[in-house]
C-alpha positions as a printed NumPy array, in Angstrom:
array([[132.148, 106.348, 189.048],
       [129.952, 107.647, 191.832],
       [128.232, 105.386, 194.326],
       [125.11 , 106.518, 196.183],
       [123.725, 104.847, 199.296],
       [120.356, 105.872, 200.726],
       [119.03 , 105.396, 204.24 ],
       [116.139, 106.552, 206.383],
       [113.109, 104.979, 204.778],
       [110.432, 103.16 , 206.711],
       [106.813, 103.042, 207.775],
       [105.176, 106.217, 209.08 ],
       [101.62 , 107.275, 209.828],
       [ 99.904, 109.976, 207.787],
       [100.982, 113.388, 209.001],
       [104.308, 112.062, 210.214],
       [107.858, 112.858, 209.185],
       [110.908, 111.052, 207.858],
       [114.361, 112.158, 206.831],
       [116.17 , 110.391, 204.038],
       [119.924, 110.578, 203.609],
       [122.128, 109.734, 200.656],
       [125.9  , 109.455, 200.951],
       [128.012, 109.799, 197.827],
       [131.419, 108.204, 197.353],
       [133.878, 107.702, 194.526],
       [134.424, 110.476, 191.956],
       [132.421, 113.023, 193.929],
       [134.278, 115.931, 192.291],
       [132.225, 115.253, 189.156],
       [128.87 , 115.81 , 190.91 ],
       [127.167, 119.106, 190.064],
       [123.652, 118.339, 191.271],
       [121.928, 115.83 , 193.493],
       [118.325, 115.002, 194.004],
       [115.593, 112.595, 194.896],
       [113.149, 110.723, 192.705],
       [110.411, 108.299, 193.64 ],
       [108.508, 105.467, 192.034],
       [105.192, 104.181, 193.296],
       [103.869, 100.754, 192.289],
       [102.551, 100.818, 188.727],
       [103.761, 104.373, 188.117],
       [106.705, 105.996, 186.403],
       [109.652, 107.322, 188.335],
       [109.166, 111.007, 189.07 ],
       [111.257, 113.908, 190.271],
       [110.787, 114.887, 193.913],
       [113.479, 117.501, 194.516],
       [116.869, 118.581, 193.22 ],
       [119.708, 120.734, 194.512],
       [122.566, 122.09 , 192.414],
       [126.083, 123.145, 193.361],
       [124.968, 126.722, 192.773],
       [122.425, 126.283, 195.539],
       [119.261, 126.29 , 193.481],
       [116.505, 123.884, 194.411],
       [113.526, 122.515, 192.555],
       [110.521, 120.628, 193.907],
       [107.643, 118.692, 192.474],
       [104.393, 120.59 , 192.97 ],
       [103.004, 117.722, 195.029],
       [105.692, 118.096, 197.722],
       [106.218, 121.866, 197.842],
       [105.876, 123.189, 201.362],
       [106.196, 119.715, 202.871],
       [109.592, 118.396, 201.719],
       [112.981, 120.081, 201.997],
       [116.161, 119.046, 200.224],
       [119.545, 119.99 , 201.651],
       [123.185, 119.084, 201.147],
       [126.171, 118.771, 203.457],
       [129.148, 118.957, 201.134],
       [131.599, 118.175, 203.926],
       [129.854, 114.817, 204.408],
       [129.053, 114.302, 200.705],
       [125.462, 113.807, 201.764],
       [122.097, 114.996, 200.491],
       [119.026, 114.888, 202.71 ],
       [115.294, 114.912, 202.09 ],
       [113.241, 116.059, 205.059],
       [109.67 , 114.918, 204.535],
       [106.923, 116.39 , 206.716],
       [103.135, 116.073, 206.683],
       [103.446, 112.78 , 204.846],
       [100.45 , 111.463, 202.932],
       [ 99.588, 107.943, 201.781],
       [100.238, 109.07 , 198.205],
       [103.861, 109.712, 199.156],
       [104.326, 105.953, 199.463],
       [107.029, 104.902, 197.012],
       [110.596, 103.759, 196.625],
       [112.766, 106.864, 196.89 ],
       [115.938, 107.008, 194.819],
       [118.926, 109.278, 195.226],
       [120.33 , 110.684, 191.978],
       [123.459, 112.575, 191.035],
       [124.194, 114.541, 187.853],
       [127.821, 114.167, 186.819],
       [130.114, 116.303, 184.661],
       [131.716, 113.209, 183.135],
       [130.63 , 109.9  , 181.673],
       [128.317, 108.167, 182.617],
       [126.779, 111.601, 183.421],
       [124.487, 110.336, 186.143],
       [124.294, 107.821, 188.987],
       [121.453, 106.245, 190.969],
       [121.187, 104.775, 194.425],
       [119.529, 101.452, 195.134],
       [116.382, 103.024, 196.57 ],
       [114.735, 103.103, 199.98 ],
       [111.098, 102.268, 200.68 ],
       [108.831, 104.875, 202.248],
       [105.383, 103.69 , 203.31 ],
       [102.78 , 106.085, 204.688],
       [ 99.935, 104.184, 206.263],
       [ 97.863, 104.039, 209.413]])
């Protein structure tokens, strides 16, 4: 089992920045990719960014050029640096890990990001 704990959410004005962090614990050897998803009220959960062990990254079109995902393997932590935030970025942000073994993925509890003036 892998446990994921997010932090760093909050209220920010449009154009501002936030950095989310997600610390993994447990069977971390089974993780081969980590990423961030988000879910806005009344909408489906969507991919924001992912990062694999091989170093490849993938971003949703809506966040390209504004968000950056990074990992610190020594700290078992994945970060999401969010710049130039927009009201439409408001959502609960979830950390996600892809695992090599059953149950094959794990989710954090989510952290709220609100972009509003």
